[in-house]
Structure formats: C-alpha cells, structure tokens
C-alpha cells in the first residue's frame, strides 16, 4: 500500500489561507473536504455550491435522498480525475468519490454523501476524454475505443458511419458506457451475444489508488474482470474497447401474444436454443400494465383488440423477436422468419409485424421517453425491481408474482418484462452475479409513480421478494442496492471473497462508489 503523503509546509499555508478566505466569504469550503484540495489544479473545476451538489444527489429512481456530496468535479481531462483520486488516496482522511454517468441509477448508487461526485459527462462536453474512435479490421475484428463517459446512442451513431455497430445493447441508449459496464448491460441480444460486459476487449481504469491501468483478459486480468459488473468498486472506467460487427440496415420486428405462460415461456426457450434470431424479449400486459406503456411499440389502432383480450384473460404475454437484414438478405428474410417461427403456439391472429431501420429499433424507447417528458411523467419516482429468476422456478414465479401479486395494484404503473438468457454467454470471472442454472429469466417490474404514492409499489416489491424467499426461489437482484453487508455477502454468495479481495487490492481505502453501500454506509 502506498504511504500517506506528508502534509507539506505549503499545504499548511494554503490550508490556513483557505480557512481565512472561506471565513471572509471568498469561496465557502465544506468542512468535510481537506482545504489543501483547493491548491490542486482541479480546484477551479470543483463546485461546492448547492446547485451543483443538489443536482449530483438526484437520480432516476427519485427514491433516496441522502446528504449531498461536499463537491462536484467537472473534469476537463482524465488527469483531473486521477489528481482527485490520488489526492484522496494519499490524504490522512481519504474522502469518497463516485463517478456519475447519467445518474440513471435507482437508489443513489452514483452518489457520494459528503464526498466528491465526478460528473463524467463533462469529459464529453469538452471533448477531452477518450471520445469514440473506431478501428475497422475485418480480419482481427473491428472495435471502438470509447470513453466511459460516452452514451450508447453516440456509440451507435459514430460506429454506423463506418458500417459497424456493437452487438449487445440495453433497451435504452441514453446510458453511459461506464454505468452499464459497471452493472452488466442486458437486452434482447443477451441470449445470443451475452451482456455488454461479455463484449469488451480492453479497458483503461483509474483504480482507487489513482493509478491508470490498461487491462484486458490477458493483461491485468484481475482488474479487468473485477471492473466488469463491479458496481464501480474497483476503478473508474475511462476507456472501453467495445467489439463491433458489420451493422445490419433494417429490422423485421415481430410481436406475438399468448394467454398461457407455459406456452409462452416454452416458445421463448425454444427460440433462444436455435440459431437465427437477433433479439428476443417478452412482456406482460394486464389492466395496470397496458400495451400503450412508454416501452410499447404497438400502433394505437391495435390497442382495442389487445385490450379486449386482456379483459378476457387478465394477463397476456407478449413475445417479441427481431431479425436483422440488409440489401443482400431482403428477399429471403421473410421466408427465413417464417421458418424460425414455425410451430410456435401464439394466439392465432395476434401477431404484429413491423419493418424499421436499425436505429429506430435500437432507439425505440426514446420516443416513449419524450412522450412522458412532455407530460411531466419522466422525472418521477421509479420503484423498479429487476430480478434474475432461475428457469426451474419461473412457472412458480408466474403464479405467485405475475398472476397473484402484480395485479393487486390497479393504478397504471409501467411495463413488466420477462425473457430468458443463457448462463454460458456470461463470463463467471466478472463481478456480475447471476443464478446458478443454464437458463435464467430476467424480470423487470418497471413501476413509475406520482411524487407521493410510490410506497405501495415499494411494498409490493418487498412482497415479491418475500414470496420468492418463502417459495425457495433463488433469485438474484439486478441494479439493486442492499443496505447491509450481510445482504451483499448473500448476494455475491461464493463470489464474495473474490469481490472483497479485489476491493482490498484496487481500492484499499474504500474511496470509490460509496453509494452502492457495499463497503461504506451513508
Ligand atoms: P450511473 O447511474 O451514473 O452510475 C451507475 C454506477 O456506475 C454508479 O455506482 C457509478 O458510480 C458507476 N459508474 C458510473 N460511471 C462509471 C465509470 N466510468 N467507471 C466506473 N464506474 C462508473 N440496464 C440494462 O442493463 N438494460 C436495460 O435495458 C436498461 N434499461 C434502462 C432504461 C432506463 C430508462 C433506465 C433509466 C435505466 C436502464 N438500465 C438498463 C439501467 C442502467 O444500466 C443503469 O441505470 C446504469 O447505472 C447506467 O446508468 P448511468 O450511465 O446513468 O450510470
């Protein structure tokens, strides 16, 4: 472990001066941060005013309101972030630091009460991070070197200019590379290509010691695997090398409705076991989660027919698949699809087909977002529950949760997702945690609520977790945050020791991402 830096005479002078300037009101300085921080080059890019610190203690969830950070750094280079981390690491009273991508977390995971939040997007605004650089190599494989602060929508646009695109996505593209790689990054392509963390060749990572390290499967591999799915605990991703493939131009997008869960899930599992489809997801429609949610892509003329089906059955399951195509395959794609979907048991007459561009498909959630924003319904509390459910229990989960618990709340709340994934597309050396079965389902209960009525939805989430516990369903939570070490240890299970050892190795003073509450409490 590196030695603590002795506080030099100049630091003492600056410290005294800082006390003085703050006491005469030149620049108020939070007591919790060392005054010597003001002597660093980055001082002018550190904001301590309430506007900045309030902004950095908000997130998409709008459910937790811990104390604000003491300061927010708007870096103008990766060196700025390195200076900050090094300073904290070498100080006798290290303070916590959280990288913040877009703050799309649900429960304060990108916050740092009394510490410093690093607004990663600032690197994009000044074009001073790693940016997005595409390398086209048809023999060894093409890739994009992308700053951790970049959004996936920008990666899509930049790579398409070269006729290329990443293969693994999230449903929503206004998330940062650093943010999704710290979780996993899942969507309908995961069954085929694995999550986003399975599609990274190399990264530059600034560890909790302030060292900038390049890592990959072969070089500094312990850090590489620690950081992927690592919840921001081991380092700040400043660059990731993302695998690219030739981009298809268009998409055949098909949705099929079912009134029976076992038929629906059997068809889902069949489709992920064969080659040919590029995307597969699934969702539920019921009175409180109708087909016109922000995530839906049905045209309004289709609602009445679907709604009457919901009235008749209570719950309807929607299987959603995609096949990519381009000029070369445009005349065979329909035939191929027919072959792939042969023998499925969806409700006759309830199949809906669309033909859209790749960008319109990948960016499908954005129009729903704009719609909600226009109505003031985007920046509201989001008591989401995201789970991975082992295949062996999904039928019990359907009876206990989808059929019994979810319909109990009758206000319209948001979309509910359910689709299968394959364990061997995930690399067990990463920090991500998934169930111990070859096939598992991701379930997303994506509630939105009014400013003051999120508690019944939170209580329902608790009821779901209690049900799983009682029924012995060995779920793993995704995008969640526990508040006790014991719960985190249970979450990681056999991976806990490795997770803890990696923390001691790469962030021994427990500086990074305190909002996850794994090694720090707020
Ligand atoms: P933040 O919330 O800012 O940060 C998340 C965590 O990562 C924090 O702990 C933070 O400290 C850390 N972090 C941020 N940047 C870095 C970095 N550069 N290096 C290291 N650590 C860093 N997820 C999916 O997998 N699939 C989906 O389909 C999906 N859809 C979504 C749809 C919506 C509308 C929303 C709001 C979220 C969705 N998510 C999805 C969840 C998303 O992946 C997480 O919220 C994730 O945290 C990304 O958000 P962010 O970039 O804003 O990161």
XYZ file of C-alpha atoms and ligand atoms in Angstrom:
575
model
C 0.000 0.000 0.000
C 1.365 3.455 -0.891
C 2.414 5.673 2.013
C 0.252 8.651 3.004
C 1.647 11.883 1.655
C 3.127 14.093 4.399
C 1.318 17.422 4.525
C 3.903 19.887 3.302
C 4.531 23.341 4.661
C 2.969 24.873 1.555
C -0.157 22.823 2.169
C -0.318 24.143 5.727
C -0.015 27.721 4.452
C -2.710 27.106 1.856
C -4.864 25.451 4.445
C -4.609 28.477 6.736
C -5.264 30.786 3.777
C -8.266 28.710 2.750
C -9.704 28.945 6.246
C -9.203 32.664 6.014
C -10.728 33.093 2.509
C -13.663 30.923 3.394
C -14.215 32.807 6.635
C -14.243 36.141 4.763
C -16.619 34.620 2.209
C -14.437 34.376 -0.927
C -15.240 30.737 -1.522
C -17.165 28.744 1.014
C -15.454 25.413 1.524
C -17.118 22.354 3.034
C -15.563 21.319 6.335
C -15.594 17.659 5.344
C -13.130 18.193 2.465
C -9.444 18.895 3.099
C -8.640 22.550 2.483
C -5.448 21.558 0.644
C -7.662 20.298 -2.197
C -8.037 23.933 -3.198
C -4.355 24.099 -4.069
C -4.647 21.484 -6.820
C -5.029 22.456 -10.496
C -8.504 20.954 -10.458
C -9.780 23.396 -7.818
C -11.405 25.656 -10.406
C -13.368 22.671 -11.736
C -14.642 21.655 -8.318
C -18.002 23.145 -7.454
C -19.229 23.278 -3.901
C -22.338 25.420 -4.418
C -25.755 23.955 -3.577
C -26.930 23.973 -7.216
C -24.151 21.603 -8.198
C -24.271 19.390 -5.123
C -28.079 19.113 -5.222
C -28.000 18.012 -8.864
C -25.446 15.325 -8.024
C -27.673 13.863 -5.348
C -30.571 13.114 -7.645
C -31.079 10.050 -9.763
C -33.637 8.375 -11.991
C -35.107 6.412 -9.081
C -36.023 9.519 -7.070
C -36.456 7.263 -4.072
C -33.480 8.066 -1.859
C -32.307 11.463 -0.664
C -29.045 11.035 1.224
C -26.974 14.088 2.204
C -25.458 15.960 -0.728
C -21.844 15.475 -1.782
C -19.410 18.077 -0.496
C -18.302 18.925 -4.034
C -18.735 18.034 -7.680
C -15.805 17.756 -10.074
C -16.384 18.696 -13.716
C -13.196 17.178 -15.138
C -11.545 18.649 -18.208
C -9.265 15.635 -18.615
C -8.722 12.138 -17.288
C -5.714 13.562 -15.389
C -8.151 15.758 -13.429
C -9.916 12.657 -12.131
C -6.571 10.970 -11.440
C -5.426 14.011 -9.388
C -8.597 13.874 -7.331
C -8.398 10.142 -6.614
C -4.650 10.296 -5.869
C -5.205 13.208 -3.523
C -7.875 11.363 -1.575
C -5.872 8.138 -1.508
C -2.754 9.872 -0.178
C -4.552 12.024 2.359
C -4.696 11.095 6.008
C -8.517 11.362 5.848
C -9.491 9.942 2.477
C -12.889 11.097 1.184
C -15.214 9.103 -1.029
C -15.552 9.634 -4.778
C -18.325 8.498 -7.122
C -18.177 8.564 -10.901
C -21.571 9.686 -12.173
C -22.597 8.790 -15.721
C -26.151 9.928 -16.355
C -27.344 9.211 -12.814
C -29.813 6.671 -14.179
C -29.369 4.556 -11.088
C -32.377 3.807 -8.937
C -31.173 4.162 -5.349
C -28.254 6.547 -5.016
C -25.618 4.216 -6.466
C -23.837 7.135 -8.207
C -23.963 9.439 -5.178
C -21.262 10.282 -2.613
C -22.665 11.929 0.504
C -20.033 14.295 1.956
C -17.592 13.149 -0.732
C -16.969 14.226 -4.319
C -19.072 13.274 -7.329
C -17.251 13.243 -10.669
C -19.564 14.326 -13.493
C -18.149 12.051 -16.177
C -20.252 13.684 -18.925
C -18.137 16.809 -18.512
C -15.380 14.953 -20.426
C -17.719 14.692 -23.362
C -18.757 18.334 -23.232
C -15.135 19.468 -23.535
C -14.182 16.605 -25.926
C -11.307 15.849 -23.599
C -11.955 12.226 -22.619
C -11.278 9.191 -24.765
C -14.106 10.107 -27.179
C -15.202 7.442 -29.672
C -12.587 6.048 -32.075
C -13.494 3.273 -34.488
C -10.926 0.767 -35.794
C -12.087 -1.274 -38.737
C -10.335 -4.604 -39.048
C -12.241 -7.259 -40.977
C -9.558 -9.873 -40.239
C -8.886 -9.480 -36.495
C -12.226 -7.921 -35.618
C -13.366 -4.302 -35.561
C -13.764 -2.337 -32.347
C -14.489 1.091 -30.908
C -12.401 2.741 -28.193
C -14.969 4.624 -26.190
C -14.710 6.957 -23.194
C -16.505 5.724 -20.067
C -18.480 8.974 -20.153
C -19.975 8.340 -23.608
C -23.607 7.363 -24.144
C -24.545 4.273 -26.126
C -26.649 6.356 -28.515
C -23.489 8.236 -29.550
C -21.558 4.999 -29.930
C -24.303 3.759 -32.246
C -24.228 6.902 -34.404
C -20.413 7.011 -34.564
C -19.951 3.335 -35.442
C -22.716 3.344 -38.068
C -20.683 5.898 -40.036
C -18.227 3.031 -40.578
C -20.956 0.499 -41.357
C -20.394 -1.144 -37.948
C -22.237 -1.445 -34.621
C -21.841 -3.080 -31.188
C -23.700 -6.366 -30.847
C -25.028 -6.197 -27.297
C -27.297 -3.408 -26.124
C -29.533 -2.087 -23.386
C -33.171 -1.252 -24.181
C -32.472 2.429 -23.577
C -29.418 4.104 -25.122
C -29.006 7.294 -23.065
C -26.900 5.416 -20.522
C -23.138 5.727 -20.231
C -20.615 3.057 -21.107
C -19.110 3.294 -17.586
C -22.567 2.976 -15.993
C -23.777 -0.093 -17.893
C -20.422 -1.915 -17.777
C -20.465 -1.455 -14.002
C -23.740 -3.427 -13.934
C -23.878 -5.835 -16.924
C -25.843 -4.210 -19.769
C -28.663 -6.519 -20.838
C -31.340 -6.563 -23.518
C -32.876 -8.858 -26.132
C -29.461 -9.557 -27.698
C -28.055 -11.030 -24.461
C -29.251 -14.581 -25.147
C -27.132 -14.572 -28.272
C -24.091 -12.360 -27.580
C -24.041 -12.205 -23.801
C -24.410 -8.958 -21.845
C -22.375 -5.873 -22.749
C -19.700 -6.956 -20.243
C -19.104 -10.057 -22.412
C -18.286 -7.837 -25.395
C -15.387 -5.720 -24.112
C -11.804 -6.370 -25.262
C -9.867 -3.922 -23.117
C -10.285 -1.018 -20.687
C -8.363 1.866 -19.146
C -9.264 2.002 -15.484
C -8.321 4.541 -12.849
C -8.058 2.491 -9.656
C -8.843 3.649 -6.134
C -5.100 4.304 -5.734
C -5.191 6.827 -8.568
C -3.258 4.587 -10.977
C -4.398 4.492 -14.610
C -4.140 0.858 -15.710
C -4.837 -0.739 -19.092
C -6.409 -4.143 -18.611
C -7.838 -6.989 -20.680
C -8.422 -10.759 -20.402
C -4.660 -11.247 -20.770
C -3.118 -8.146 -19.188
C -4.005 -7.090 -15.645
C -6.873 -9.530 -15.982
C -7.807 -9.425 -12.290
C -8.683 -5.732 -12.613
C -10.441 -6.297 -15.963
C -12.805 -8.916 -14.574
C -13.257 -7.060 -11.285
C -14.456 -3.889 -13.013
C -16.941 -5.609 -15.368
C -20.151 -5.788 -13.372
C -18.124 -4.371 -10.456
C -20.630 -1.695 -9.367
C -17.920 0.991 -9.606
C -15.998 -0.543 -6.669
C -12.578 -1.087 -8.196
C -11.895 1.785 -10.549
C -13.282 4.412 -12.871
C -13.540 3.244 -16.472
C -12.066 5.952 -18.680
C -11.955 3.901 -21.904
C -13.510 0.626 -23.037
C -12.736 -1.222 -26.256
C -16.089 -2.495 -27.492
C -16.477 -5.324 -30.034
C -18.125 -4.284 -33.324
C -19.662 -6.193 -36.189
C -20.967 -5.134 -39.610
C -24.198 -3.249 -38.938
C -27.424 -4.512 -40.454
C -29.532 -1.823 -42.070
C -33.057 -2.920 -41.252
C -35.055 -4.937 -38.799
C -38.115 -7.194 -39.012
C -39.735 -6.801 -35.634
C -42.444 -9.249 -34.581
C -44.675 -9.406 -31.535
C -46.869 -12.390 -30.731
C -49.460 -12.679 -27.979
C -50.139 -15.630 -25.650
C -52.741 -16.262 -22.981
C -50.816 -19.087 -21.344
C -47.475 -18.640 -19.578
C -46.082 -22.129 -20.058
C -46.726 -21.983 -23.819
C -45.168 -18.516 -23.965
C -42.034 -19.474 -21.999
C -41.678 -22.768 -23.874
C -41.646 -20.834 -27.155
C -39.164 -18.306 -25.745
C -36.812 -21.069 -24.644
C -37.151 -22.856 -27.967
C -36.250 -19.665 -29.868
C -33.109 -18.980 -27.818
C -31.981 -22.558 -28.378
C -31.921 -22.254 -32.179
C -29.780 -20.053 -34.394
C -31.255 -17.277 -36.463
C -32.887 -14.588 -34.338
C -31.038 -11.411 -33.366
C -33.156 -10.327 -30.414
C -35.750 -11.824 -28.071
C -37.637 -10.262 -25.197
C -41.055 -10.654 -23.613
C -43.514 -8.645 -21.576
C -46.821 -8.852 -19.737
C -49.953 -6.872 -20.392
C -52.606 -6.505 -17.736
C -55.001 -3.839 -16.509
C -52.214 -1.958 -14.697
C -49.646 -2.504 -17.443
C -51.478 -1.915 -20.734
C -49.948 -2.250 -24.221
C -49.582 1.528 -24.583
C -46.847 1.976 -21.934
C -43.740 4.079 -22.730
C -41.905 0.929 -23.763
C -44.577 -0.310 -26.133
C -44.415 -0.211 -29.915
C -47.970 -1.158 -30.861
C -49.877 1.269 -33.028
C -52.958 2.827 -31.354
C -55.266 1.069 -33.820
C -54.176 -2.251 -32.275
C -54.994 -1.306 -28.659
C -58.729 -2.137 -28.626
C -58.199 -5.701 -29.825
C -55.394 -6.291 -27.326
C -57.336 -4.618 -24.515
C -60.341 -6.871 -25.023
C -58.012 -9.864 -24.842
C -56.640 -8.530 -21.540
C -60.182 -8.019 -20.206
C -60.981 -11.620 -21.094
C -57.814 -13.257 -19.721
C -56.475 -10.954 -17.025
C -52.901 -11.335 -18.254
C -51.495 -11.512 -21.768
C -47.883 -12.418 -22.540
C -46.122 -10.805 -25.477
C -43.159 -12.498 -27.148
C -41.027 -10.052 -29.118
C -38.381 -11.090 -31.653
C -36.255 -9.417 -34.279
C -34.371 -10.469 -37.354
C -31.868 -8.078 -38.895
C -31.484 -7.826 -42.659
C -29.941 -5.706 -45.401
C -29.976 -5.431 -49.213
C -28.401 -8.850 -49.652
C -30.940 -10.671 -47.496
C -34.029 -8.534 -48.110
C -35.577 -11.070 -50.475
C -35.066 -14.056 -48.141
C -35.698 -12.566 -44.700
C -39.455 -13.203 -44.641
C -39.009 -16.807 -45.624
C -36.278 -17.287 -43.001
C -38.503 -15.773 -40.345
C -41.383 -17.988 -41.292
C -39.109 -20.986 -40.881
C -37.814 -19.758 -37.493
C -41.275 -19.073 -36.106
C -42.763 -22.299 -37.473
C -44.549 -24.334 -34.827
C -44.948 -21.544 -32.284
C -48.172 -21.532 -30.324
C -49.160 -17.870 -30.076
C -52.827 -16.883 -30.287
C -53.973 -17.135 -33.904
C -54.388 -13.677 -35.429
C -52.340 -11.990 -32.702
C -49.059 -11.495 -34.486
C -47.849 -7.979 -35.309
C -45.013 -7.229 -37.709
C -43.032 -4.058 -38.273
C -40.219 -3.207 -40.636
C -37.971 -0.423 -39.330
C -34.396 0.876 -39.567
C -31.780 -0.442 -37.136
C -31.557 2.946 -35.402
C -35.328 3.217 -34.977
C -35.365 -0.240 -33.446
C -32.398 0.168 -31.090
C -33.551 3.636 -30.040
C -37.198 2.538 -29.646
C -37.568 3.559 -26.012
C -36.590 7.171 -26.681
C -39.914 8.175 -28.243
C -41.690 6.842 -25.129
C -39.316 8.909 -23.013
C -40.044 12.091 -24.995
C -43.738 11.431 -24.674
C -43.532 11.047 -20.891
C -41.239 14.075 -20.571
C -43.783 16.202 -22.439
C -46.394 15.171 -19.854
C -44.022 15.702 -16.903
C -44.090 11.961 -16.197
C -40.417 11.050 -16.724
C -38.774 12.708 -13.718
C -40.937 10.868 -11.199
C -40.157 8.143 -8.640
C -39.280 4.763 -10.165
C -39.601 1.931 -7.653
C -38.214 -0.626 -10.098
C -37.463 -4.216 -9.228
C -35.099 -6.129 -11.539
C -34.504 -9.805 -10.885
C -32.846 -12.822 -12.427
C -35.058 -15.880 -11.836
C -33.798 -19.459 -12.338
C -35.621 -21.304 -15.091
C -36.691 -24.085 -12.724
C -38.765 -21.558 -10.726
C -40.181 -19.332 -13.452
C -43.524 -21.119 -13.516
C -43.939 -20.666 -9.719
C -42.878 -17.059 -10.164
C -45.611 -16.603 -12.778
C -48.294 -17.985 -10.469
C -47.113 -16.191 -7.341
C -45.984 -12.865 -8.744
C -47.403 -12.190 -12.220
C -50.817 -13.693 -11.534
C -51.192 -13.035 -7.837
C -49.112 -10.094 -6.575
C -48.748 -7.710 -9.543
C -52.457 -7.329 -10.397
C -53.257 -6.236 -6.819
C -52.394 -2.611 -7.534
C -54.859 -1.236 -10.011
C -53.265 2.093 -10.928
C -51.319 2.089 -14.219
C -47.667 1.841 -13.292
C -45.328 0.753 -16.042
C -44.108 -2.119 -18.189
C -43.291 -5.600 -16.871
C -40.617 -7.570 -18.737
C -39.754 -11.277 -18.732
C -37.302 -13.034 -21.046
C -34.710 -15.819 -20.857
C -30.913 -15.724 -21.028
C -28.195 -18.333 -21.283
C -25.644 -18.604 -18.491
C -22.728 -19.649 -20.673
C -22.870 -16.311 -22.527
C -21.757 -14.677 -19.243
C -18.148 -14.869 -18.077
C -18.087 -16.109 -14.488
C -14.767 -14.312 -13.878
C -16.547 -10.919 -13.964
C -18.104 -9.444 -10.817
C -21.674 -9.822 -12.165
C -23.910 -12.230 -10.247
C -26.497 -14.472 -11.936
C -28.439 -17.601 -10.899
C -26.718 -20.934 -10.949
C -28.745 -22.514 -13.790
C -28.051 -22.857 -17.519
C -31.099 -20.756 -18.353
C -32.488 -17.955 -16.235
C -35.061 -15.249 -16.825
C -34.700 -11.536 -16.368
C -37.778 -9.936 -14.852
C -38.242 -6.168 -14.851
C -41.049 -4.629 -12.823
C -40.628 -1.082 -14.083
C -43.050 0.942 -11.984
C -43.465 4.714 -12.259
C -45.453 6.600 -9.652
C -46.586 10.049 -8.619
C -44.331 12.077 -6.330
C -46.027 10.831 -3.150
C -47.523 7.456 -3.924
C -44.509 5.232 -4.524
C -44.679 3.495 -1.158
C -47.418 0.964 -2.062
C -45.288 -0.023 -5.062
C -42.201 -0.384 -2.872
C -44.261 -2.519 -0.502
C -45.338 -4.656 -3.417
C -41.678 -5.132 -4.378
C -40.992 -6.264 -0.836
C -43.929 -8.677 -1.069
C -42.419 -10.142 -4.253
C -39.051 -10.652 -2.555
C -40.743 -12.202 0.470
C -42.715 -14.536 -1.761
C -39.515 -15.673 -3.512
C -37.812 -16.241 -0.191
C -40.712 -18.272 1.175
C -41.099 -20.288 -2.020
C -37.344 -21.025 -2.094
C -36.899 -19.223 -5.443
C -33.199 -18.411 -5.635
C -33.408 -15.058 -7.395
C -30.503 -12.692 -7.902
C -31.232 -8.988 -7.944
C -30.004 -6.728 -10.759
C -29.437 -2.933 -10.475
C -30.402 -3.209 -6.811
C -28.709 -1.866 -3.760
C -28.620 -3.609 -0.438
C -28.046 -1.665 2.736
C -26.283 -4.237 4.902
C -23.022 -6.070 4.383
C -24.733 -9.349 5.218
C -27.203 -8.890 2.355
C -24.354 -8.066 -0.032
C -22.491 -11.193 1.103
C -25.594 -13.277 0.417
C -25.996 -11.612 -2.961
C -22.445 -12.430 -4.053
C -22.517 -15.891 -2.451
C -19.359 -17.802 -3.413
C -18.075 -14.712 -5.268
C -17.963 -12.570 -2.117
C -14.407 -13.497 -1.065
C -13.068 -12.600 -4.507
C -15.050 -9.353 -4.534
C -13.664 -8.399 -1.126
C -10.086 -9.363 -2.055
C -10.311 -7.313 -5.236
C -11.539 -4.318 -3.248
C -8.518 -4.620 -0.933
C -6.258 -4.797 -3.981
C -7.658 -1.990 -6.149
C -9.408 0.380 -3.743
C -7.947 -0.420 -0.335
C -9.097 2.841 1.233
C -12.668 2.229 0.036
C -12.925 5.521 -1.770
C -14.949 4.600 -4.855
C -18.731 4.417 -5.455
C -19.842 4.629 -1.813
C -23.494 4.929 -2.929
C -23.627 1.174 -3.548
C -23.256 0.766 0.225
C -21.154 -2.374 -0.037
C -18.104 -1.244 1.895
C -19.349 2.189 3.043
C -22.532 3.203 4.787
C -24.121 6.565 4.028
P -24.896 5.963 -13.186
O -26.238 5.755 -12.620
O -24.403 7.336 -13.254
O -23.828 5.052 -12.410
C -24.106 3.706 -12.074
C -22.963 3.136 -11.217
O -21.808 3.026 -12.027
C -22.580 4.005 -10.030
O -22.160 3.168 -8.979
C -21.428 4.821 -10.561
O -20.564 5.268 -9.539
C -20.760 3.832 -11.508
N -20.105 4.465 -12.644
C -20.592 5.405 -13.478
N -19.691 5.707 -14.423
C -18.614 4.928 -14.182
C -17.351 4.758 -14.803
N -16.999 5.468 -15.865
N -16.490 3.852 -14.276
C -16.818 3.111 -13.187
N -17.994 3.246 -12.551
C -18.877 4.130 -13.047
N -29.855 -1.587 -17.783
C -29.710 -2.688 -18.530
O -28.808 -3.482 -18.290
N -30.576 -2.941 -19.567
C -31.567 -2.098 -19.920
O -32.292 -2.339 -20.855
C -31.723 -0.913 -19.156
N -32.694 -0.037 -19.465
C -32.816 1.115 -18.741
C -33.808 2.025 -19.086
C -33.936 3.196 -18.392
C -34.994 4.175 -18.783
C -33.078 3.459 -17.285
C -33.205 4.716 -16.500
C -32.096 2.551 -16.916
C -31.957 1.369 -17.638
N -30.986 0.424 -17.309
C -30.844 -0.698 -18.065
C -30.168 0.584 -16.092
C -28.811 1.174 -16.367
O -27.954 0.209 -16.939
C -28.207 1.654 -15.063
O -29.006 2.676 -14.539
C -26.783 2.118 -15.180
O -26.420 2.585 -13.909
C -26.490 3.147 -16.249
O -26.804 4.424 -15.901
P -25.736 5.639 -15.912
O -24.853 5.592 -17.074
O -26.550 6.823 -15.714
O -24.829 5.293 -14.630
